[in-house]
Short mmCIF file of C-alpha atoms in Angstrom, two decimals:
data_model
loop_
_atom_site.label_atom_id
_atom_site.label_comp_id
_atom_site.label_asym_id
_atom_site.label_seq_id
_atom_site.Cartn_x
_atom_site.Cartn_y
_atom_site.Cartn_z
CA ALA A 1 106.73 -32.77 6.64
CA VAL A 2 108.18 -31.52 3.19
CA THR A 3 105.26 -33.33 1.32
CA THR A 4 102.67 -31.27 3.35
CA VAL A 5 104.15 -28.04 2.94
CA ALA A 6 104.34 -28.56 -1.11
CA MET A 7 100.62 -29.68 -0.81
CA TRP A 8 99.67 -26.42 0.93
CA LYS A 9 101.66 -24.51 -1.63
CA ALA A 10 99.87 -26.11 -4.33
CA ILE A 11 96.74 -25.31 -3.03
CA ALA A 12 97.26 -21.63 -2.39
CA LEU A 13 98.50 -21.41 -6.17
CA ILE A 14 95.34 -22.96 -7.18
CA GLY A 15 93.42 -20.57 -5.17
CA LEU A 16 95.15 -17.39 -6.76
CA ALA A 17 94.51 -18.67 -10.28
CA VAL A 18 90.98 -19.32 -9.58
CA ALA A 19 90.52 -15.70 -8.09
CA GLU A 20 92.40 -14.23 -11.01
CA ALA A 21 90.02 -15.82 -13.61
CA PHE A 22 86.78 -14.62 -11.85
CA VAL A 23 87.75 -11.04 -11.08
CA VAL A 24 89.57 -9.01 -13.60
CA VAL A 25 91.35 -5.74 -12.38
CA SER A 26 92.12 -3.23 -15.01
CA SER A 27 95.74 -1.78 -14.98
CA SER A 28 94.70 1.76 -14.34
CA PRO A 29 95.79 2.84 -10.67
CA ARG A 30 93.36 5.76 -10.34
CA GLU A 31 89.91 3.61 -11.32
CA ARG A 32 89.39 0.04 -10.60
CA SER A 33 86.57 -1.61 -12.15
CA VAL A 34 85.17 -5.14 -10.94
CA SER A 35 83.33 -7.18 -13.35
CA THR A 36 81.59 -10.36 -12.23
CA GLN A 37 79.31 -12.97 -13.88
CA LEU A 38 76.41 -11.21 -12.43
CA ALA A 39 77.30 -8.08 -13.68
CA SER A 40 78.14 -9.22 -17.17
CA GLU A 41 74.97 -10.86 -17.72
CA TYR A 42 72.83 -7.85 -17.11
CA GLY A 43 75.13 -5.35 -18.54
CA ALA A 44 76.19 -3.64 -15.46
CA SER A 45 79.61 -3.25 -13.64
CA ALA A 46 80.49 -2.48 -9.96
CA ARG A 47 82.76 0.50 -9.70
CA THR A 48 84.93 1.07 -6.79
CA ARG A 49 85.13 4.69 -5.58
CA THR A 50 88.31 6.45 -5.59
CA ARG A 51 89.65 9.23 -3.51
CA ASP A 52 89.01 11.76 -6.46
CA ASP A 53 85.46 10.61 -6.36
CA TYR A 54 84.59 12.14 -2.96
CA ILE A 55 83.69 15.84 -2.57
CA ASP A 56 85.90 17.84 -0.41
CA ILE A 57 84.12 18.75 2.67
CA ASN A 58 85.09 21.54 5.28
CA ARG A 59 85.47 19.49 8.19
CA GLU A 60 85.72 22.50 10.57
CA SER A 61 82.45 24.05 9.91
CA GLY A 62 80.49 20.80 9.22
CA GLY A 63 78.49 19.54 6.33
CA PRO A 64 75.71 21.50 4.33
CA ILE A 65 72.82 20.45 6.91
CA VAL A 66 74.93 21.55 9.81
CA ARG A 67 75.89 24.91 8.47
CA TYR A 68 72.26 25.97 7.25
CA ASP A 69 71.01 28.76 9.31
CA GLY A 70 67.58 29.21 7.67
CA PRO A 71 65.98 31.18 4.73
CA THR A 72 65.48 34.76 4.18
CA ILE A 73 62.09 35.42 3.01
CA ARG A 74 61.22 37.67 0.00
CA PRO A 75 57.64 38.42 -1.21
CA LEU A 76 56.71 38.25 -4.73
CA SER A 77 53.73 40.49 -4.44
CA ASN A 78 53.69 44.21 -5.53
CA VAL A 79 50.82 44.88 -2.97
CA ARG A 80 51.80 46.19 0.35
CA ALA A 81 49.61 43.54 2.43
CA PRO A 82 50.64 42.47 5.82
CA SER A 83 52.60 39.29 5.72
CA LEU A 84 51.16 36.02 7.72
CA ASP A 85 53.74 36.74 10.65
CA GLU A 86 52.71 40.28 10.78
CA ILE A 87 48.93 39.08 10.99
CA TRP A 88 49.68 36.64 13.78
CA GLU A 89 51.74 39.27 15.77
CA SER A 90 49.11 42.09 15.45
CA THR A 91 45.93 39.87 16.32
CA MET A 92 44.81 38.01 19.31
CA PRO A 93 43.96 34.54 18.29
CA VAL A 94 40.99 32.72 19.62
CA ILE A 95 41.93 29.26 21.05
CA VAL A 96 39.29 26.57 19.83
CA GLN A 97 39.52 23.34 21.69
CA GLY A 98 39.14 20.04 20.28
CA GLY A 99 35.36 19.24 19.46
CA SER A 100 34.20 22.80 19.97
CA LEU A 101 32.66 25.34 17.79
CA ARG A 102 33.35 29.09 17.47
CA THR A 103 31.49 31.77 15.18
CA TRP A 104 32.40 35.28 13.95
CA SER A 105 29.60 37.30 12.88
CA PHE A 106 30.08 40.41 10.18
CA ALA A 107 27.25 42.44 9.84
CA ASN A 108 28.63 45.12 7.91
CA PRO A 109 27.74 44.84 4.13
CA GLN A 110 31.23 46.44 3.04
CA VAL A 111 33.12 43.39 4.12
CA ASP A 112 33.04 41.21 1.04
CA ALA A 113 35.86 38.77 2.09
CA VAL A 114 37.17 37.44 5.28
CA GLN A 115 40.75 35.91 6.17
CA VAL A 116 40.74 32.74 8.01
CA LEU A 117 44.25 31.52 9.62
CA PHE A 118 44.93 28.52 11.56
CA LYS A 119 47.98 27.37 13.59
CA SER A 120 48.85 25.18 16.56
CA GLU A 121 51.95 24.41 18.84
CA GLY A 122 52.88 21.67 16.46
CA ARG A 123 50.17 19.34 17.04
CA PRO A 124 47.75 18.54 13.77
CA ILE A 125 44.86 20.64 12.63
CA ASP A 126 41.51 19.01 11.78
CA ALA A 127 38.80 21.49 11.30
CA ASP A 128 35.86 22.45 9.34
CA ILE A 129 34.91 25.92 8.36
CA ASP A 130 31.54 26.84 7.05
CA LEU A 131 30.10 30.29 5.86
CA TRP A 132 26.66 30.85 6.94
CA ASN A 133 24.41 33.18 5.22
CA GLY A 134 20.82 33.24 6.39
CA PRO A 135 18.96 30.69 7.97
CA ASP A 136 19.84 26.92 6.76
CA ASN A 137 22.10 28.38 4.05
CA THR A 138 25.89 27.30 3.74
CA PRO A 139 27.30 28.64 0.69
CA HIS A 140 30.97 27.81 1.23
CA LYS A 141 32.32 24.83 3.29
CA MET A 142 35.81 23.83 3.93
CA ARG A 143 37.54 20.77 5.48
CA VAL A 144 41.13 21.38 6.74
CA TYR A 145 43.81 18.97 7.67
CA VAL A 146 47.44 20.21 8.44
CA GLU A 147 50.03 17.76 9.87
CA ASP A 148 52.13 20.22 11.83
CA GLY A 149 50.15 23.48 12.54
CA ALA A 150 53.31 25.17 13.78
CA ARG A 151 55.31 24.49 10.70
CA ARG A 152 52.65 24.98 8.17
CA THR A 153 49.83 27.27 8.98
CA PHE A 154 46.72 27.49 7.38
CA SER A 155 45.81 30.63 5.41
CA ALA A 156 42.68 31.24 3.05
CA ILE A 157 40.32 33.97 2.23
CA ILE A 158 36.67 33.12 2.15
CA GLY A 159 34.32 35.73 0.09
CA THR A 160 31.31 36.95 2.01
CA PRO A 161 29.14 39.13 -0.52
CA ARG A 162 25.49 40.31 0.33
CA GLY A 163 26.09 40.49 4.20
CA PRO A 164 25.51 39.97 7.05
CA ASN A 165 27.53 36.75 7.12
CA SER A 166 29.00 34.43 9.86
CA ILE A 167 32.06 32.07 9.77
CA ALA A 168 31.92 29.01 11.78
CA VAL A 169 34.88 27.02 12.79
CA ARG A 170 34.58 23.77 14.30
CA ASN A 171 37.74 21.69 15.64
CA ILE A 172 36.80 18.29 14.86
CA GLY A 173 39.96 17.08 16.46
CA GLN A 174 40.15 15.61 19.81
CA LEU A 175 40.43 17.58 23.21
CA GLU A 176 44.30 17.31 22.98
CA PHE A 177 44.59 18.96 19.53
CA PRO A 178 43.62 22.74 20.29
CA LEU A 179 43.99 25.07 17.38
CA ASP A 180 44.53 29.07 17.35
CA ALA A 181 42.16 30.50 14.84
CA VAL A 182 42.21 34.26 13.45
CA VAL A 183 39.18 35.36 11.47
CA ARG A 184 39.18 39.06 10.34
CA PRO A 185 37.96 41.07 7.49
CA ASP A 186 40.14 41.37 4.20
CA MET A 187 40.02 44.91 2.94
CA GLN A 188 41.33 46.37 -0.46
CA ASP A 189 45.12 45.84 0.19
CA GLY A 190 44.80 42.57 2.19
CA LEU A 191 45.81 38.94 1.18
CA ALA A 192 43.39 38.53 -1.63
CA ALA A 193 44.90 41.43 -3.53
CA SER A 194 48.48 40.18 -2.54
CA ILE A 195 47.58 36.65 -3.92
CA ALA A 196 46.00 37.96 -7.27
CA SER A 197 49.05 40.03 -7.97
CA VAL A 198 51.46 37.03 -8.28
CA VAL A 199 49.17 34.98 -10.27
CA SER A 200 49.63 35.27 -14.01
CA LYS A 201 47.28 32.45 -15.69
CA ALA A 202 44.77 29.85 -14.88
CA GLU A 203 44.76 26.36 -16.12
CA VAL A 204 41.36 24.39 -16.74
CA ILE A 205 40.90 21.30 -14.76
CA GLN A 206 37.95 19.30 -16.05
CA GLY A 207 35.77 17.22 -13.47
CA GLY A 208 37.35 14.36 -12.30
CA SER A 209 40.70 15.02 -13.44
CA VAL A 210 43.98 15.97 -11.58
CA ARG A 211 46.70 18.56 -12.01
CA THR A 212 49.96 18.98 -10.37
CA TRP A 213 52.64 21.76 -9.96
CA SER A 214 56.17 21.12 -8.60
CA PHE A 215 58.27 23.80 -6.87
CA ASN A 216 61.88 24.01 -5.80
CA PRO A 217 63.35 24.48 -2.22
CA VAL A 218 63.82 28.29 -2.96
CA VAL A 219 59.84 28.71 -2.91
CA GLN A 220 58.59 29.19 0.69
CA SER A 221 54.72 29.72 0.11
CA VAL A 222 52.49 29.30 -2.79
CA ALA A 223 49.46 31.17 -3.79
CA VAL A 224 46.63 29.19 -4.82
CA ILE A 225 43.37 30.60 -6.56
CA ILE A 226 40.40 28.31 -7.78
CA LYS A 227 37.25 29.56 -9.26
CA THR A 228 34.48 28.56 -11.87
CA ASP A 229 32.48 30.42 -14.42
CA GLY A 230 29.44 30.56 -11.89
CA ARG A 231 29.10 26.94 -11.42
CA PRO A 232 29.62 25.07 -8.31
CA LEU A 233 32.99 24.49 -6.78
CA ASN A 234 34.20 20.92 -5.50
CA SER A 235 37.88 20.38 -5.26
CA ARG A 236 40.71 18.87 -3.24
CA ILE A 237 44.07 20.45 -2.49
CA GLU A 238 47.14 18.60 -1.14
CA LEU A 239 50.59 19.70 -0.12
CA LEU A 240 52.65 16.74 -1.02
CA MET A 241 56.02 15.88 0.47
CA GLY A 242 57.18 12.33 -1.24
CA PRO A 243 54.89 9.77 -2.62
CA ASN A 244 51.43 9.78 -0.99
CA ASN A 245 52.69 11.92 1.84
CA SER A 246 50.15 14.77 2.54
CA LYS A 247 51.41 17.53 4.80
CA GLN A 248 48.20 19.65 4.14
CA VAL A 249 44.81 18.67 2.54
CA VAL A 250 41.77 21.11 2.15
CA GLU A 251 38.65 20.16 0.57
CA ILE A 252 36.41 22.98 -0.74
CA TYR A 253 32.80 23.39 -1.92
CA THR A 254 31.44 26.70 -3.13
CA GLU A 255 27.97 27.10 -4.75
CA ASP A 256 29.05 29.96 -6.98
CA GLY A 257 32.66 29.92 -7.88
CA VAL A 258 32.73 33.35 -9.28
CA GLU A 259 30.98 35.24 -6.13
CA ARG A 260 32.97 32.94 -3.64
CA PRO A 261 36.44 31.64 -5.22
CA PHE A 262 39.08 30.01 -3.20
CA PHE A 263 42.15 31.98 -2.35
CA ALA A 264 44.92 30.70 -0.19
CA ILE A 265 48.63 30.64 0.92
CA VAL A 266 50.05 27.10 1.28
CA GLU A 267 53.52 27.36 3.03
CA THR A 268 56.26 25.01 2.15
CA PRO A 269 58.95 25.73 4.59
CA GLU A 270 61.18 22.41 3.68
CA ALA A 271 64.39 22.76 2.29
CA VAL A 272 63.18 20.04 -0.46
CA GLY A 273 60.90 20.30 -3.27
CA SER A 274 57.06 20.45 -2.73
CA VAL A 275 54.19 19.39 -4.94
CA ILE A 276 50.60 21.03 -5.04
CA ARG A 277 48.14 18.48 -6.29
CA ILE A 278 44.48 19.70 -7.05
CA LYS A 279 41.73 17.54 -8.14
CA ASN A 280 38.39 18.47 -9.38
CA THR A 281 36.01 16.18 -7.43
CA ALA A 282 32.94 17.44 -9.32
CA PRO A 283 31.44 15.58 -12.34
CA LEU A 284 32.61 16.32 -16.03
CA GLU A 285 30.11 19.12 -16.44
CA PHE A 286 31.55 21.47 -13.70
CA PRO A 287 35.42 22.44 -14.73
CA VAL A 288 37.31 24.78 -12.56
CA TYR A 289 40.35 27.39 -13.16
CA ALA A 290 43.07 26.95 -11.08
CA SER A 291 46.08 29.31 -10.75
CA VAL A 292 49.31 28.24 -8.67
CA ALA A 293 52.26 30.43 -8.37
CA PRO A 294 55.16 31.09 -6.00
CA TYR A 295 54.09 33.72 -3.29
CA THR A 296 57.26 34.00 -1.32
CA LEU A 297 60.86 32.98 -2.05
CA GLY A 298 63.87 31.94 0.40
CA GLU A 299 67.48 32.72 0.21
CA TYR A 300 69.63 29.89 1.79
CA ASN A 301 72.71 30.93 3.62
CA PHE A 302 75.50 28.54 4.32
CA VAL A 303 78.80 29.21 5.68
CA GLY A 304 81.11 30.56 2.91
CA ASP A 305 78.40 30.19 0.57
CA SER A 306 75.02 32.05 -0.49
CA TYR A 307 72.32 30.73 -2.87
CA SER A 308 70.47 33.87 -4.14
CA PHE A 309 67.01 33.99 -5.46
CA ASN A 310 67.85 33.79 -9.20
CA GLU A 311 70.32 30.83 -8.99
CA TRP A 312 67.38 28.29 -8.65
CA SER A 313 64.15 28.41 -10.99
CA MET A 314 61.15 28.47 -9.11
CA LEU A 315 59.45 25.54 -10.81
#
């Protein structure tokens, strides 16, 4: 029996010696670094966290996500145009069922631009927008896809010079995916003037090339203007949230990018960064001029904290 106890003590001592030879523990009590053979070969070290490494969280009011109570919106435009919420509240939308077509006609020649707005109850939006100017003449076409029509509505301005003109909206989604549409004239102090007031410069996008703009969470919506020097316009606009995760896609064709440029407001309500990607789908001989700028900012309020508009850069 004595021999058996001595043998087990010897085995335990050998095991401790092997463990100490494999793992070296630093003498500092506040930080402990563990170095193994795998870590030493690749020049890395596994560092165990100490109590001081963790952020002190107010347990009574919850974490930042729990305490978030939504942003306060502030427009950047100096033009007193109605906001998107005011337009939806003051205008009776038309329900366009899946697979159906609705048209709006504007015979007044003074109407040189039209507002087109879409939203849904949270279901996807998939629609075609055509501008009819005379028989068999469609100088402006758009294909619109929105992943969530309640969280991110679609808002664009279509130029309608030399009336009369008609706007045709076709819901190419299934019957289970209706959409609400508002189509109305855009007058002098409308969305087009408000969008143009926040844009300061334009960038050239050659045919076949891509340009991206990144925005911080403080930006709640983005103003987009695309035009040409009179040549046709073919472009694709995407709102990205993560790699290859398109929340909103707009494909545009315009036969004249000067008379009928593309104006739009892209909503970015997420509390994470957003990316606007514009691709010129035309050949090299047809460049476009794109302007992208923040349209509205948001102030994120937390319990005991407030992030103001100026604490985060917009880009």
